[in-house]
PDB file of C-alpha atoms in Angstrom:
ATOM      1  CA  GLN A  28     -21.276 -20.676  40.992  1.00 73.00           C
ATOM      2  CA  VAL A  29     -22.895 -22.473  37.855  1.00 76.00           C
ATOM      3  CA  PRO A  30     -20.575 -25.235  36.647  1.00 87.00           C
ATOM      4  CA  MET A  31     -20.520 -25.318  32.740  1.00 91.00           C
ATOM      5  CA  VAL A  32     -18.667 -27.813  30.771  1.00 93.00           C
ATOM      6  CA  GLU A  33     -18.047 -27.245  27.173  1.00 95.00           C
ATOM      7  CA  SER A  34     -17.297 -30.125  24.589  1.00 96.00           C
ATOM      8  CA  GLY A  35     -16.911 -30.651  20.977  1.00 97.00           C
ATOM      9  CA  GLY A  36     -13.499 -28.782  20.002  1.00 97.00           C
ATOM     10  CA  GLY A  37     -10.703 -30.510  18.212  1.00 97.00           C
ATOM     11  CA  LEU A  38      -8.829 -30.140  14.981  1.00 98.00           C
ATOM     12  CA  VAL A  39     -10.357 -29.468  11.589  1.00 98.00           C
ATOM     13  CA  GLN A  40      -9.313 -28.413   8.024  1.00 98.00           C
ATOM     14  CA  ALA A  41     -10.253 -25.036   6.641  1.00 98.00           C
ATOM     15  CA  GLY A  42     -13.749 -25.348   5.327  1.00 98.00           C
ATOM     16  CA  GLY A  43     -14.990 -27.927   7.864  1.00 98.00           C
ATOM     17  CA  SER A  44     -17.343 -28.083  10.614  1.00 98.00           C
ATOM     18  CA  LEU A  45     -17.594 -28.455  14.393  1.00 98.00           C
ATOM     19  CA  ARG A  46     -20.382 -28.170  16.892  1.00 98.00           C
ATOM     20  CA  LEU A  47     -19.660 -27.188  20.406  1.00 98.00           C
ATOM     21  CA  SER A  48     -21.781 -27.884  23.488  1.00 98.00           C
ATOM     22  CA  CYS A  49     -22.014 -26.457  26.547  1.00 96.00           C
ATOM     23  CA  ALA A  50     -23.783 -28.141  29.662  1.00 94.00           C
ATOM     24  CA  ALA A  51     -24.671 -26.406  32.687  1.00 90.00           C
ATOM     25  CA  SER A  52     -25.306 -28.492  35.919  1.00 82.00           C
ATOM     26  CA  GLY A  53     -26.369 -27.708  39.345  1.00 70.00           C
ATOM     27  CA  ARG A  54     -28.405 -24.729  38.190  1.00 73.00           C
ATOM     28  CA  THR A  55     -30.741 -23.988  35.612  1.00 76.00           C
ATOM     29  CA  VAL A  56     -29.733 -21.671  33.188  1.00 81.00           C
ATOM     30  CA  SER A  57     -33.162 -21.625  31.107  1.00 84.00           C
ATOM     31  CA  SER A  58     -33.629 -17.662  32.269  1.00 87.00           C
ATOM     32  CA  ALA A  59     -30.120 -16.714  31.390  1.00 92.00           C
ATOM     33  CA  THR A  60     -28.687 -15.271  28.380  1.00 95.00           C
ATOM     34  CA  MET A  61     -26.059 -17.674  27.131  1.00 96.00           C
ATOM     35  CA  GLY A  62     -23.220 -17.070  24.800  1.00 96.00           C
ATOM     36  CA  TRP A  63     -19.864 -18.100  23.793  1.00 98.00           C
ATOM     37  CA  PHE A  64     -16.390 -16.097  23.423  1.00 98.00           C
ATOM     38  CA  ARG A  65     -13.213 -16.848  22.270  1.00 98.00           C
ATOM     39  CA  GLN A  66      -9.540 -16.003  22.743  1.00 98.00           C
ATOM     40  CA  ALA A  67      -6.744 -16.768  20.507  1.00 97.00           C
ATOM     41  CA  PRO A  68      -3.121 -16.854  21.523  1.00 93.00           C
ATOM     42  CA  GLY A  69      -2.065 -13.290  22.322  1.00 95.00           C
ATOM     43  CA  LYS A  70      -5.267 -11.714  21.884  1.00 97.00           C
ATOM     44  CA  GLU A  71      -8.120 -10.743  24.139  1.00 97.00           C
ATOM     45  CA  ARG A  72     -11.005 -12.497  24.619  1.00 97.00           C
ATOM     46  CA  GLU A  73     -13.949 -11.676  21.915  1.00 98.00           C
ATOM     47  CA  PHE A  74     -17.630 -12.258  21.631  1.00 98.00           C
ATOM     48  CA  VAL A  75     -18.668 -14.895  19.055  1.00 98.00           C
ATOM     49  CA  ALA A  76     -22.473 -15.290  19.635  1.00 98.00           C
ATOM     50  CA  SER A  77     -25.292 -15.226  22.293  1.00 98.00           C
ATOM     51  CA  ILE A  78     -28.901 -16.307  22.498  1.00 97.00           C
ATOM     52  CA  ARG A  79     -31.601 -15.071  25.028  1.00 96.00           C
ATOM     53  CA  SER A  80     -33.752 -17.509  27.043  1.00 91.00           C
ATOM     54  CA  ASP A  81     -36.439 -17.024  24.496  1.00 91.00           C
ATOM     55  CA  ARG A  82     -34.124 -19.397  22.200  1.00 89.00           C
ATOM     56  CA  TYR A  83     -34.973 -16.918  19.351  1.00 91.00           C
ATOM     57  CA  THR A  84     -33.127 -13.670  20.040  1.00 96.00           C
ATOM     58  CA  THR A  85     -29.783 -14.215  19.084  1.00 98.00           C
ATOM     59  CA  TYR A  86     -26.567 -11.939  18.241  1.00 98.00           C
ATOM     60  CA  TYR A  87     -23.159 -12.783  16.380  1.00 98.00           C
ATOM     61  CA  ALA A  88     -20.150 -11.162  15.814  1.00 98.00           C
ATOM     62  CA  ASP A  89     -19.544  -9.604  12.282  1.00 98.00           C
ATOM     63  CA  SER A  90     -16.906 -12.080  11.753  1.00 98.00           C
ATOM     64  CA  VAL A  91     -19.136 -15.219  12.067  1.00 98.00           C
ATOM     65  CA  LYS A  92     -22.202 -14.234  10.722  1.00 98.00           C
ATOM     66  CA  GLY A  93     -23.765 -16.559   8.052  1.00 98.00           C
ATOM     67  CA  ARG A  94     -21.122 -19.442   9.395  1.00 98.00           C
ATOM     68  CA  PHE A  95     -22.097 -19.892  13.007  1.00 98.00           C
ATOM     69  CA  THR A  96     -25.421 -20.759  14.721  1.00 98.00           C
ATOM     70  CA  ILE A  97     -26.038 -20.539  18.368  1.00 98.00           C
ATOM     71  CA  SER A  98     -29.043 -22.636  19.625  1.00 97.00           C
ATOM     72  CA  ARG A  99     -30.106 -23.875  23.207  1.00 96.00           C
ATOM     73  CA  ASP A 100     -32.316 -26.669  24.662  1.00 94.00           C
ATOM     74  CA  ASN A 101     -33.447 -25.053  27.991  1.00 90.00           C
ATOM     75  CA  ALA A 102     -34.985 -28.904  28.904  1.00 90.00           C
ATOM     76  CA  LYS A 103     -31.218 -29.787  28.711  1.00 91.00           C
ATOM     77  CA  ASN A 104     -29.556 -26.943  30.086  1.00 91.00           C
ATOM     78  CA  THR A 105     -27.398 -26.766  27.178  1.00 95.00           C
ATOM     79  CA  VAL A 106     -26.309 -24.252  24.689  1.00 96.00           C
ATOM     80  CA  TYR A 107     -24.650 -25.158  21.405  1.00 98.00           C
ATOM     81  CA  LEU A 108     -22.474 -23.365  18.639  1.00 98.00           C
ATOM     82  CA  GLN A 109     -22.872 -25.000  15.101  1.00 98.00           C
ATOM     83  CA  MET A 110     -19.680 -23.619  13.255  1.00 98.00           C
ATOM     84  CA  ASN A 111     -19.425 -24.140   9.374  1.00 98.00           C
ATOM     85  CA  SER A 112     -17.026 -22.917   6.803  1.00 98.00           C
ATOM     86  CA  LEU A 113     -14.126 -22.815   9.610  1.00 98.00           C
ATOM     87  CA  GLU A 114     -11.302 -20.471   8.821  1.00 98.00           C
ATOM     88  CA  PRO A 115      -7.893 -20.608  10.276  1.00 97.00           C
ATOM     89  CA  GLU A 116      -8.715 -17.281  11.917  1.00 97.00           C
ATOM     90  CA  ASP A 117     -11.382 -19.057  13.827  1.00 98.00           C
ATOM     91  CA  THR A 118      -8.539 -20.985  15.731  1.00 98.00           C
ATOM     92  CA  ALA A 119      -9.217 -20.120  19.693  1.00 98.00           C
ATOM     93  CA  VAL A 120     -10.186 -21.558  22.751  1.00 98.00           C
ATOM     94  CA  TYR A 121     -13.808 -21.232  22.951  1.00 98.00           C
ATOM     95  CA  TYR A 122     -15.632 -20.549  26.288  1.00 98.00           C
ATOM     96  CA  CYS A 123     -19.279 -20.771  27.255  1.00 97.00           C
ATOM     97  CA  ALA A 124     -20.709 -17.765  29.184  1.00 96.00           C
ATOM     98  CA  ALA A 125     -23.835 -17.237  31.165  1.00 95.00           C
ATOM     99  CA  ALA A 126     -25.316 -13.435  31.821  1.00 94.00           C
ATOM    100  CA  ASP A 127     -28.448 -12.347  33.476  1.00 92.00           C
ATOM    101  CA  TRP A 128     -31.529 -12.416  31.800  1.00 91.00           C
ATOM    102  CA  GLY A 129     -31.739  -8.962  30.666  1.00 92.00           C
ATOM    103  CA  SER A 130     -28.153  -8.628  29.020  1.00 94.00           C
ATOM    104  CA  SER A 131     -27.291  -9.340  25.450  1.00 95.00           C
ATOM    105  CA  ALA A 132     -24.082 -10.809  26.856  1.00 95.00           C
ATOM    106  CA  ARG A 133     -22.048  -9.546  24.078  1.00 96.00           C
ATOM    107  CA  SER A 134     -19.130  -8.186  26.348  1.00 96.00           C
ATOM    108  CA  PRO A 135     -16.963 -10.128  29.044  1.00 95.00           C
ATOM    109  CA  GLU A 136     -18.196  -7.500  31.538  1.00 96.00           C
ATOM    110  CA  ASP A 137     -21.993  -8.924  31.045  1.00 95.00           C
ATOM    111  CA  ILE A 138     -20.615 -12.446  31.980  1.00 95.00           C
ATOM    112  CA  ASN A 139     -21.455 -13.992  35.594  1.00 93.00           C
ATOM    113  CA  PHE A 140     -20.159 -17.534  34.782  1.00 93.00           C
ATOM    114  CA  TRP A 141     -17.705 -19.005  32.638  1.00 95.00           C
ATOM    115  CA  GLY A 142     -16.813 -22.438  31.374  1.00 95.00           C
ATOM    116  CA  LYS A 143     -13.230 -23.442  31.175  1.00 95.00           C
ATOM    117  CA  GLY A 144     -13.110 -23.569  27.513  1.00 96.00           C
ATOM    118  CA  THR A 145     -12.501 -25.919  24.819  1.00 97.00           C
ATOM    119  CA  LEU A 146      -9.745 -25.639  21.866  1.00 98.00           C
ATOM    120  CA  VAL A 147     -10.491 -25.245  18.145  1.00 98.00           C
ATOM    121  CA  THR A 148      -7.915 -25.368  15.844  1.00 98.00           C
ATOM    122  CA  VAL A 149      -8.408 -25.063  12.052  1.00 98.00           C
ATOM    123  CA  SER A 150      -5.699 -25.870   9.821  1.00 97.00           C
ATOM    124  CA  SER A 151      -5.070 -24.195   6.327  1.00 93.00           C
TER     125      SER A 151
END
């Protein structure tokens, strides 16, 4: 088990920005592919973004491309999600996720460990 704690969620107006952080403890995740997923009420959990251990290879859902940026600091065992131009449709619980080194972490089936989630609410 890899404890991961998300932070940075909250309430923001449409067009605003938030930065989510996910800190892993107890075990390094520097070699893991890390990702963010989200789940809105009544909907399935969906992929948002992921980043490989090289810190440069990234993947994004079409719905967030150009607005969200994923990054990581391996020395701090932390992954970030910068969210700009937020829309009410981005309202969801956002989950940090860790997958194997060789995975792109774009499917929930790829994920080995999950954080507990942080709520993002975007008001119109």
